[in-house]
Coordinates of C-alpha atoms (C1' of nucleotides) in Angstrom, one line a residue:
Chain A
M1 CA 0.0 0.0 0.0
V2 CA 1.2 3.4 -0.9
Q3 CA 2.1 5.8 1.9
N4 CA -0.7 8.4 1.8
T5 CA 0.3 10.4 4.9
Q6 CA 1.9 13.6 3.8
P7 CA 5.3 14.3 5.2
R8 CA 4.7 16.9 7.9
P9 CA 5.9 20.4 7.1
R10 CA 9.1 21.7 8.6
G11 CA 8.6 24.4 11.2
R12 CA 6.1 25.1 14.0
P13 CA 2.7 23.6 13.2
R14 CA -0.2 25.9 12.5
A15 CA -2.5 26.5 15.5
Y16 CA -5.5 27.0 13.2
D17 CA -7.4 25.1 10.7
R18 CA -7.4 26.9 7.4
Q19 CA -10.9 25.9 6.2
Q20 CA -12.4 26.6 9.6
A21 CA -10.6 30.0 9.9
L22 CA -11.9 30.9 6.4
A23 CA -15.4 30.0 7.4
Q24 CA -15.2 32.0 10.6
A25 CA -13.8 35.0 8.7
R26 CA -16.6 34.7 6.2
D27 CA -19.2 34.7 9.0
A28 CA -17.7 37.8 10.5
F29 CA -17.9 39.6 7.1
W30 CA -21.3 38.2 6.6
Q31 CA -22.7 39.7 9.7
A32 CA -21.1 43.2 9.7
G33 CA -20.2 43.7 6.1
F34 CA -16.8 44.2 4.6
A35 CA -16.1 47.8 5.7
A36 CA -17.4 47.4 9.2
T37 CA -15.2 44.3 9.9
S38 CA -11.8 45.2 11.2
M39 CA -8.7 43.0 11.2
D40 CA -9.2 42.8 15.0
D41 CA -12.7 41.5 14.4
L42 CA -11.3 38.9 12.1
S43 CA -8.6 38.0 14.5
A44 CA -11.2 37.5 17.2
A45 CA -13.5 35.5 14.9
T46 CA -10.8 33.1 13.7
G47 CA -8.7 32.9 16.9
M48 CA -5.7 33.9 14.8
N49 CA -3.6 36.9 15.6
R50 CA -3.2 39.5 13.0
P51 CA 0.3 38.7 11.8
S52 CA -0.9 35.1 11.2
L53 CA -3.9 36.5 9.3
Y54 CA -1.7 38.6 7.1
A55 CA 0.7 35.7 6.5
A56 CA -2.1 33.3 5.7
F57 CA -4.5 35.4 3.7
G58 CA -2.9 38.7 2.8
D59 CA -4.7 41.9 3.7
K60 CA -8.4 42.4 4.4
Q61 CA -9.4 42.8 0.8
Q62 CA -7.4 39.8 -0.5
L63 CA -9.1 37.7 2.2
Y64 CA -12.5 39.0 1.3
L65 CA -12.1 38.5 -2.4
E66 CA -11.0 34.9 -1.6
L67 CA -14.1 34.4 0.4
L68 CA -16.3 35.7 -2.3
E69 CA -14.7 33.4 -4.7
R70 CA -15.2 30.4 -2.5
Y71 CA -18.8 31.3 -1.8
I72 CA -19.5 31.5 -5.5
V73 CA -17.8 28.3 -6.3
A74 CA -19.6 26.4 -3.5
A75 CA -22.9 27.9 -4.5
N76 CA -22.4 26.9 -8.2
Q77 CA -21.4 23.4 -7.2
A78 CA -24.5 23.0 -5.0
I79 CA -26.7 24.4 -7.7
A80 CA -25.1 22.1 -10.3
V81 CA -25.7 19.0 -8.1
E82 CA -29.4 20.0 -7.5
F83 CA -30.1 20.9 -11.2
E84 CA -28.6 17.7 -12.4
Q85 CA -31.1 15.7 -10.5
D86 CA -33.9 14.1 -12.6
Q87 CA -36.7 15.9 -10.7
P88 CA -39.6 17.9 -11.9
L89 CA -38.9 21.6 -12.4
A90 CA -41.2 22.8 -9.7
R91 CA -39.7 20.5 -7.2
T92 CA -36.1 21.5 -8.2
L93 CA -37.0 25.2 -7.9
T94 CA -38.6 24.7 -4.5
R95 CA -35.6 22.9 -3.2
F96 CA -33.4 25.6 -4.7
Y97 CA -35.2 28.5 -3.0
R98 CA -35.6 26.6 0.3
Y99 CA -31.9 25.9 0.4
A100 CA -31.1 29.6 -0.2
L101 CA -33.6 30.6 2.5
A102 CA -32.0 28.2 5.0
L103 CA -28.7 29.9 4.3
Y104 CA -30.2 33.3 4.6
L105 CA -32.1 32.7 7.9
P106 CA -29.8 30.8 10.2
E107 CA -31.3 29.1 13.2
E108 CA -29.7 31.4 15.7
G109 CA -28.7 35.0 15.4
P110 CA -30.1 37.7 13.2
P111 CA -31.1 37.1 9.6
R112 CA -28.2 37.6 7.3
G113 CA -29.3 37.2 3.7
C114 CA -26.9 36.2 1.0
F115 CA -23.2 36.7 1.5
L116 CA -22.9 38.3 -2.0
T117 CA -25.9 40.7 -1.9
G118 CA -25.5 41.3 1.8
T119 CA -21.8 42.4 1.8
A120 CA -20.5 42.7 -1.8
V121 CA -23.3 45.0 -3.1
S122 CA -22.4 47.8 -0.8
E123 CA -18.7 47.7 -1.8
A124 CA -19.4 47.2 -5.5
A125 CA -19.9 50.9 -6.3
A126 CA -16.5 51.9 -5.0
N127 CA -14.5 48.7 -5.6
P128 CA -14.2 47.4 -9.1
Q129 CA -12.7 44.1 -8.0
V130 CA -15.6 43.4 -5.8
R131 CA -18.0 44.6 -8.4
E132 CA -16.5 42.2 -11.0
K133 CA -16.7 39.2 -8.7
L134 CA -20.2 40.0 -7.7
L135 CA -21.4 40.3 -11.2
T136 CA -19.7 37.1 -12.2
G137 CA -21.3 35.3 -9.2
L138 CA -24.8 36.6 -9.9
S139 CA -24.7 35.9 -13.6
G140 CA -23.4 32.5 -13.0
F141 CA -26.5 31.6 -10.9
T142 CA -28.7 33.1 -13.6
R143 CA -27.0 31.0 -16.3
A144 CA -27.5 27.9 -14.3
L145 CA -31.1 28.7 -14.0
E146 CA -31.4 29.3 -17.7
R147 CA -29.8 26.0 -18.5
R148 CA -32.2 24.2 -16.2
L149 CA -35.2 26.1 -17.7
R150 CA -34.0 25.3 -21.2
R151 CA -33.9 21.6 -20.4
A152 CA -37.4 22.0 -18.9
R153 CA -38.7 23.5 -22.1
D154 CA -36.9 20.9 -24.3
E155 CA -38.4 18.1 -22.2
G156 CA -41.9 19.6 -22.3
E157 CA -42.1 20.6 -18.7
I158 CA -42.9 24.2 -19.6
E159 CA -44.5 25.6 -22.7
A160 CA -42.5 25.2 -25.9
Q161 CA -42.6 28.9 -26.6
A162 CA -41.2 29.9 -23.2
D163 CA -38.0 31.9 -23.2
P164 CA -35.5 30.3 -20.8
A165 CA -33.4 33.4 -20.6
A166 CA -36.3 35.6 -19.7
L167 CA -37.7 33.2 -17.2
A168 CA -34.2 32.8 -15.7
D169 CA -34.1 36.6 -15.2
I170 CA -37.3 36.4 -13.2
A171 CA -36.1 33.4 -11.2
S172 CA -32.9 35.2 -10.4
A173 CA -34.8 38.3 -9.5
V174 CA -36.8 36.3 -6.9
L175 CA -33.5 35.0 -5.5
H176 CA -32.1 38.5 -5.2
S177 CA -35.3 39.7 -3.6
L178 CA -35.2 36.8 -1.0
A179 CA -31.6 37.7 -0.2
V180 CA -32.4 41.4 0.3
R181 CA -35.6 40.9 2.2
A182 CA -34.2 38.2 4.4
R183 CA -31.5 40.5 5.6
A184 CA -34.0 43.3 6.0
G185 CA -35.9 41.2 8.5
D186 CA -38.9 40.1 6.4
S187 CA -40.8 37.1 7.8
R188 CA -40.1 33.6 6.8
V189 CA -43.8 33.2 6.0
A190 CA -43.7 36.1 3.6
L191 CA -40.6 34.8 1.9
N192 CA -42.1 31.4 1.5
A193 CA -45.2 32.9 -0.1
T194 CA -43.0 34.7 -2.6
I195 CA -41.3 31.4 -3.4
K196 CA -44.6 29.8 -4.0
T197 CA -45.8 32.6 -6.2
A198 CA -42.6 32.6 -8.2
I199 CA -42.6 28.9 -8.9
G200 CA -46.2 29.0 -10.0
L201 CA -45.5 31.8 -12.4
I202 CA -42.3 30.3 -13.8
C203 CA -43.7 26.8 -14.2
G204 CA -46.5 28.1 -16.3
S205 CA -50.2 27.6 -16.7
A206 CA -50.2 24.1 -15.4
Q207 CA -49.4 25.6 -12.1
R208 CA -51.2 28.9 -12.7
R209 CA -53.6 28.3 -9.9
N210 CA -50.8 28.4 -7.3
A211 CA -49.6 31.7 -8.8
R212 CA -52.9 33.3 -8.1
R213 CA -53.5 32.2 -4.6
A214 CA -50.2 31.6 -2.8
S215 CA -50.9 32.3 0.9
H216 CA -49.6 35.7 2.1
A217 CA -48.7 36.5 5.7
Chain B
M1 CA -50.3 91.4 1.3
V2 CA -49.0 89.4 4.2
Q3 CA -45.3 89.5 5.0
N4 CA -44.0 86.1 3.9
T5 CA -40.3 86.6 4.5
Q6 CA -39.3 84.8 7.7
P7 CA -37.5 86.9 10.3
R8 CA -33.8 86.0 9.9
P9 CA -32.4 84.0 12.8
R10 CA -30.2 85.7 15.3
G11 CA -26.6 84.7 15.1
R12 CA -24.1 84.1 12.3
P13 CA -25.8 82.8 9.2
R14 CA -25.2 79.2 8.1
A15 CA -22.6 78.9 5.4
Y16 CA -24.4 75.8 4.0
D17 CA -27.7 75.0 2.5
R18 CA -29.3 72.2 4.5
Q19 CA -31.1 70.5 1.7
Q20 CA -28.1 70.6 -0.5
A21 CA -25.8 69.3 2.3
L22 CA -28.2 66.4 3.0
A23 CA -28.2 65.5 -0.7
Q24 CA -24.4 65.6 -0.8
A25 CA -24.1 63.5 2.3
R26 CA -26.6 61.0 0.8
D27 CA -24.5 60.8 -2.3
A28 CA -21.4 60.1 -0.3
F29 CA -23.1 57.3 1.6
W30 CA -24.6 56.1 -1.7
Q31 CA -21.2 55.6 -3.3
A32 CA -19.1 54.1 -0.5
G33 CA -21.7 52.7 1.8
F34 CA -22.4 53.6 5.4
A35 CA -19.5 52.0 7.2
A36 CA -16.9 53.1 4.6
T37 CA -17.9 56.7 4.8
S38 CA -16.2 58.7 7.5
M39 CA -17.2 62.0 9.0
D40 CA -14.3 63.5 7.2
D41 CA -15.7 62.1 3.9
L42 CA -19.0 63.7 4.8
S43 CA -17.3 66.9 5.7
A44 CA -15.6 67.0 2.3
A45 CA -18.7 66.0 0.5
T46 CA -20.9 68.7 2.1
G47 CA -18.2 71.4 2.5
M48 CA -19.2 71.6 6.2
N49 CA -16.6 71.1 8.9
R50 CA -17.2 68.3 11.4
P51 CA -18.5 70.4 14.3
S52 CA -21.1 71.9 12.0
L53 CA -22.1 68.4 10.8
Y54 CA -22.5 67.2 14.4
A55 CA -24.5 70.3 15.3
A56 CA -26.7 70.1 12.3
F57 CA -27.3 66.3 12.0
G58 CA -26.1 64.6 15.1
D59 CA -23.6 61.7 14.7
K60 CA -23.1 59.6 11.6
Q61 CA -25.8 57.1 12.3
Q62 CA -28.4 59.8 13.0
L63 CA -27.6 61.5 9.8
Y64 CA -27.8 58.2 7.9
L65 CA -31.1 57.2 9.4
E66 CA -32.5 60.7 8.5
L67 CA -31.3 60.2 4.9
L68 CA -32.9 56.8 4.7
E69 CA -36.1 58.3 5.9
R70 CA -36.0 61.1 3.4
Y71 CA -35.2 58.7 0.6
I72 CA -38.1 56.5 1.5
V73 CA -40.5 59.4 1.7
A74 CA -39.4 60.9 -1.6
A75 CA -39.7 57.5 -3.3
N76 CA -43.1 56.9 -1.9
Q77 CA -44.2 60.3 -3.1
A78 CA -42.9 59.8 -6.6
I79 CA -44.5 56.4 -6.7
A80 CA -47.8 57.7 -5.5
V81 CA -47.8 60.5 -8.1
E82 CA -47.0 58.0 -10.9
F83 CA -49.5 55.4 -9.7
E84 CA -52.3 57.9 -9.4
Q85 CA -52.1 58.7 -13.1
D86 CA -54.8 57.3 -15.3
Q87 CA -52.5 55.3 -17.5
P88 CA -52.5 51.6 -18.6
L89 CA -50.8 49.3 -16.1
A90 CA -48.0 48.3 -18.6
R91 CA -47.2 51.9 -19.3
T92 CA -47.2 52.8 -15.6
L93 CA -44.9 49.9 -14.7
T94 CA -42.6 50.7 -17.6
R95 CA -42.3 54.3 -16.3
F96 CA -41.8 53.0 -12.8
Y97 CA -38.9 50.8 -13.7
R98 CA -37.3 53.2 -16.1
Y99 CA -37.4 55.9 -13.4
A100 CA -35.7 53.5 -10.9
L101 CA -33.1 52.6 -13.5
A102 CA -32.3 56.2 -14.2
L103 CA -31.7 56.6 -10.5
Y104 CA -29.6 53.5 -10.3
L105 CA -27.4 54.3 -13.4
P106 CA -26.4 58.0 -13.2
E107 CA -25.0 59.6 -16.3
E108 CA -21.6 60.1 -14.9
G109 CA -19.8 58.0 -12.3
P110 CA -20.0 54.3 -11.5
P111 CA -23.4 52.6 -11.3
R112 CA -24.8 52.9 -7.8
G113 CA -28.0 51.0 -7.6
C114 CA -30.7 51.8 -5.0
F115 CA -29.7 53.8 -1.9
L116 CA -31.6 51.3 0.3
T117 CA -30.4 48.1 -1.2
G118 CA -26.9 49.5 -1.9
T119 CA -26.2 50.8 1.6
A120 CA -28.7 49.7 4.1
V121 CA -28.8 46.0 3.4
S122 CA -25.2 45.5 4.4
E123 CA -25.8 47.3 7.7
A124 CA -29.1 45.7 8.4
A125 CA -27.8 42.5 9.9
A126 CA -25.9 44.2 12.7
N127 CA -28.0 47.3 13.1
P128 CA -31.6 46.9 14.1
Q129 CA -32.5 50.5 13.5
V130 CA -31.3 50.3 9.9
R131 CA -33.0 47.0 9.5
E132 CA -36.3 48.3 10.6
K133 CA -36.2 51.3 8.3
L134 CA -35.1 49.2 5.4
L135 CA -37.9 46.8 5.9
T136 CA -40.4 49.6 6.2
G137 CA -39.2 51.2 3.0
L138 CA -39.2 48.0 1.0
S139 CA -42.6 46.9 2.1
G140 CA -44.0 50.3 1.5
F141 CA -43.0 50.1 -2.2
T142 CA -44.5 46.6 -2.3
R143 CA -47.8 47.8 -0.9
A144 CA -48.0 50.6 -3.4
L145 CA -47.5 48.1 -6.2
E146 CA -50.1 45.9 -4.7
R147 CA -52.7 48.8 -4.6
R148 CA -52.0 49.6 -8.2
L149 CA -52.3 46.0 -9.2
R150 CA -55.6 45.6 -7.3
R151 CA -56.9 48.6 -9.1
A152 CA -55.8 47.0 -12.4
R153 CA -57.6 43.9 -11.5
D154 CA -60.7 45.7 -10.4
E155 CA -60.7 47.7 -13.6
G156 CA -60.2 44.6 -15.8
E157 CA -56.7 45.4 -16.9
I158 CA -55.5 42.0 -15.7
E159 CA -57.3 38.8 -15.2
A160 CA -60.0 38.8 -12.5
Q161 CA -58.5 35.9 -10.7
A162 CA -55.0 37.4 -10.4
D163 CA -53.7 37.9 -6.9
P164 CA -52.5 41.5 -6.5
A165 CA -50.4 40.7 -3.4
A166 CA -48.6 37.8 -5.2
L167 CA -48.0 39.9 -8.4
A168 CA -46.7 42.8 -6.2
D169 CA -44.2 40.4 -4.7
I170 CA -42.9 39.6 -8.1
A171 CA -42.9 43.2 -9.2
S172 CA -41.0 44.1 -6.1
A173 CA -38.5 41.3 -6.6
V174 CA -37.7 42.7 -10.1
L175 CA -37.1 46.1 -8.5
H176 CA -34.8 44.5 -5.9
S177 CA -33.0 42.7 -8.7
L178 CA -32.5 45.8 -10.7
A179 CA -31.1 47.6 -7.7
V180 CA -28.6 44.8 -7.0
R181 CA -27.6 44.1 -10.6
A182 CA -27.2 47.8 -11.4
R183 CA -24.7 48.3 -8.6
A184 CA -23.0 45.0 -9.6
G185 CA -22.3 46.5 -13.0
D186 CA -24.8 44.6 -15.1
S187 CA -25.5 46.2 -18.5
R188 CA -28.3 48.6 -19.2
V189 CA -29.5 46.4 -22.0
A190 CA -29.7 43.4 -19.8
L191 CA -31.6 45.4 -17.1
N192 CA -34.1 46.7 -19.7
A193 CA -34.6 43.2 -21.0
T194 CA -35.6 42.1 -17.5
I195 CA -38.0 45.0 -17.2
K196 CA -39.7 44.0 -20.4
T197 CA -39.9 40.4 -19.3
A198 CA -41.3 41.3 -16.0
I199 CA -44.0 43.6 -17.4
G200 CA -45.1 41.0 -19.8
L201 CA -45.3 38.4 -17.1
I202 CA -47.2 40.7 -14.7
C203 CA -49.6 42.2 -17.2
G204 CA -50.7 38.7 -18.2
S205 CA -51.6 36.7 -21.2
A206 CA -52.5 39.8 -23.3
Q207 CA -48.8 40.7 -23.2
R208 CA -47.6 37.1 -22.9
R209 CA -45.8 37.3 -26.2
N210 CA -43.5 39.9 -24.9
A211 CA -42.7 37.8 -21.9
R212 CA -41.5 35.0 -24.1
R213 CA -39.3 36.9 -26.4
A214 CA -37.9 40.0 -24.7
S215 CA -34.6 40.6 -26.3
H216 CA -31.6 39.6 -24.2
A217 CA -28.1 41.0 -24.3
Chain C
dA1 C1' 21.6 17.7 21.6
dG2 C1' 21.9 20.9 17.9
dT3 C1' 20.4 23.3 13.7
dG4 C1' 17.3 25.0 10.5
dT5 C1' 12.4 26.2 9.6
dT6 C1' 7.9 27.9 10.2
dT7 C1' 4.5 29.9 13.0
dT8 C1' 3.1 32.3 17.0
dG9 C1' 2.5 36.3 20.0
dT10 C1' 4.0 40.6 21.7
dA11 C1' 5.2 45.0 20.8
dC12 C1' 5.3 48.9 18.1
dC13 C1' 4.5 52.6 14.6
dA14 C1' 1.9 55.6 11.6
dT15 C1' -2.3 57.0 10.4
dA16 C1' -7.4 57.4 10.6
dT17 C1' -11.4 58.4 13.1
dT18 C1' -14.6 60.0 16.4
dG19 C1' -16.0 63.5 19.2
dA20 C1' -15.6 67.7 21.8
dA21 C1' -13.4 72.3 23.5
dC22 C1' -12.9 76.9 22.5
dA23 C1' -11.8 81.1 20.3
dA24 C1' -12.9 83.8 16.2
dT25 C1' -16.5 85.5 13.2
dA26 C1' -20.8 87.2 11.3
dT27 C1' -25.2 88.5 12.1
dT28 C1' -29.5 90.7 14.8
dT29 C1' -31.3 93.5 18.3
dA30 C1' -31.1 97.2 21.8
Chain D
dT1 C1' -21.9 101.3 19.1
dA2 C1' -22.5 97.5 22.5
dA3 C1' -24.6 93.1 23.7
dA4 C1' -26.5 88.8 22.6
dT5 C1' -26.6 84.9 19.6
dA6 C1' -25.4 81.3 16.5
dT7 C1' -22.2 79.4 13.4
dT8 C1' -17.5 78.6 11.8
dG9 C1' -12.9 76.9 12.0
dT10 C1' -9.0 75.5 14.6
dT11 C1' -7.2 72.5 17.8
dC12 C1' -6.8 68.7 20.8
dA13 C1' -7.4 64.2 23.1
dA14 C1' -8.7 59.4 23.0
dT15 C1' -9.3 55.5 20.6
dA16 C1' -9.4 52.5 16.5
dT17 C1' -7.1 50.6 12.7
dG18 C1' -3.9 48.7 9.3
dG19 C1' 0.3 46.9 8.9
dT20 C1' 5.0 45.3 10.4
dA21 C1' 9.3 44.0 13.2
dC22 C1' 11.1 40.7 16.1
dA23 C1' 11.9 37.5 19.7
dA24 C1' 9.9 33.2 21.5
dA25 C1' 8.0 28.8 20.6
dA26 C1' 7.3 24.4 18.3
dC27 C1' 8.3 21.3 15.2
dA28 C1' 11.6 18.2 11.6
dC29 C1' 16.0 16.7 10.3
dT30 C1' 20.7 15.3 11.3

DNA sequence: AGTGTTTTGTACCATATTGAACAATATTTA
DNA sequence: TAAATATTGTTCAATATGGTACAAAACACT
């Protein structure tokens, strides 16, 4: 059997776990936003001291951009897995929005919305790097939705004349709205009602009844 | 004729115009966000020195909350004026979204999106006062849309079985999406396509053709 | 044990930021 | 012209923040 244990690195071992520290830094940014989170906050959140933070992740902006990238990649992977499933469109979209909402409304603590819309949007106007990553992330989600809707159209799940790109725009808009409204403190009931309405509208006349009378809080 | 000139106040006259200073402070926040805007930035933007800023508007948060309030009131007034017009729903919605987009994409300078979603959303998770005002503002817009859609239904502009609250949710979602995507740097063409799609979808089967084939960038 | 290597943790510096104190200034009123 | 009043502009203190230098610590290798 091949030796699969890596040779341990030379010097003093790290006192932190890189993945865990990144997640903790992300949560700190997620709560307070980029500008309002200081290196001291990040130090406290990760348990690392500042020199270690700089050595491991560069300065605050580098770390933040890295976290944006990771969030986008993870979201795209989760979406890809879900959209590859051989499930009805309505069910897939329901799971898609429910998964997002679970992320936006954690069990404990204040509602936080989406990491991208909750923290990157405010920086985007003044910071081109953040703006670029944000747009890349958002349009990636939209394209994934469009591919799934195209498949739904090709397989006869929605009307043959439906425009996948147009419907993906609406489906994305609902996601953006959930992200904003969740962080704004809107109720879970109201957000779920929006999800129901959106799915009814997107999935077409077969589901039109739901679109008309989704329960509202 | 009654004397309508106010008696001038006692001491040294103000060197600034209050309304103008508020607008300049708002634009500073709008560009960089709340946390990234310092009192010095506000001082530079308004031309006032910091002691005058404190005397006139209180601390940074007080000033910001005041600006949120004014933005919400102004938007509600503009919406009320527009929605009172005796115009077809599709035309009203078109003007509504175009007006928003003009605000989000100024002629000069980087795209800025909506003042609420662009600056208040990031603060909302950690700041209950901002969160409350944000939710109030957003749900006010949604209610105005709902009233207009109810009128459209009652007057036969859209199907009698349509649910105004549900459609208002979608119409709001599109507004939120425009706000986010504009600040993220998405193209004017793409945003206009989303507007067309949304209006086609909301206004129902009479406009269904537009919903299917709105041009995409 | 001793040496080299990497990380940690303390200490430090320069600057940014908030907030207020206070004298100077510009105006109205007596 | 003098007094009262309100704002301006300078100055200052206290703290926050970003970023780094450097010695101590913890490991691998010889």
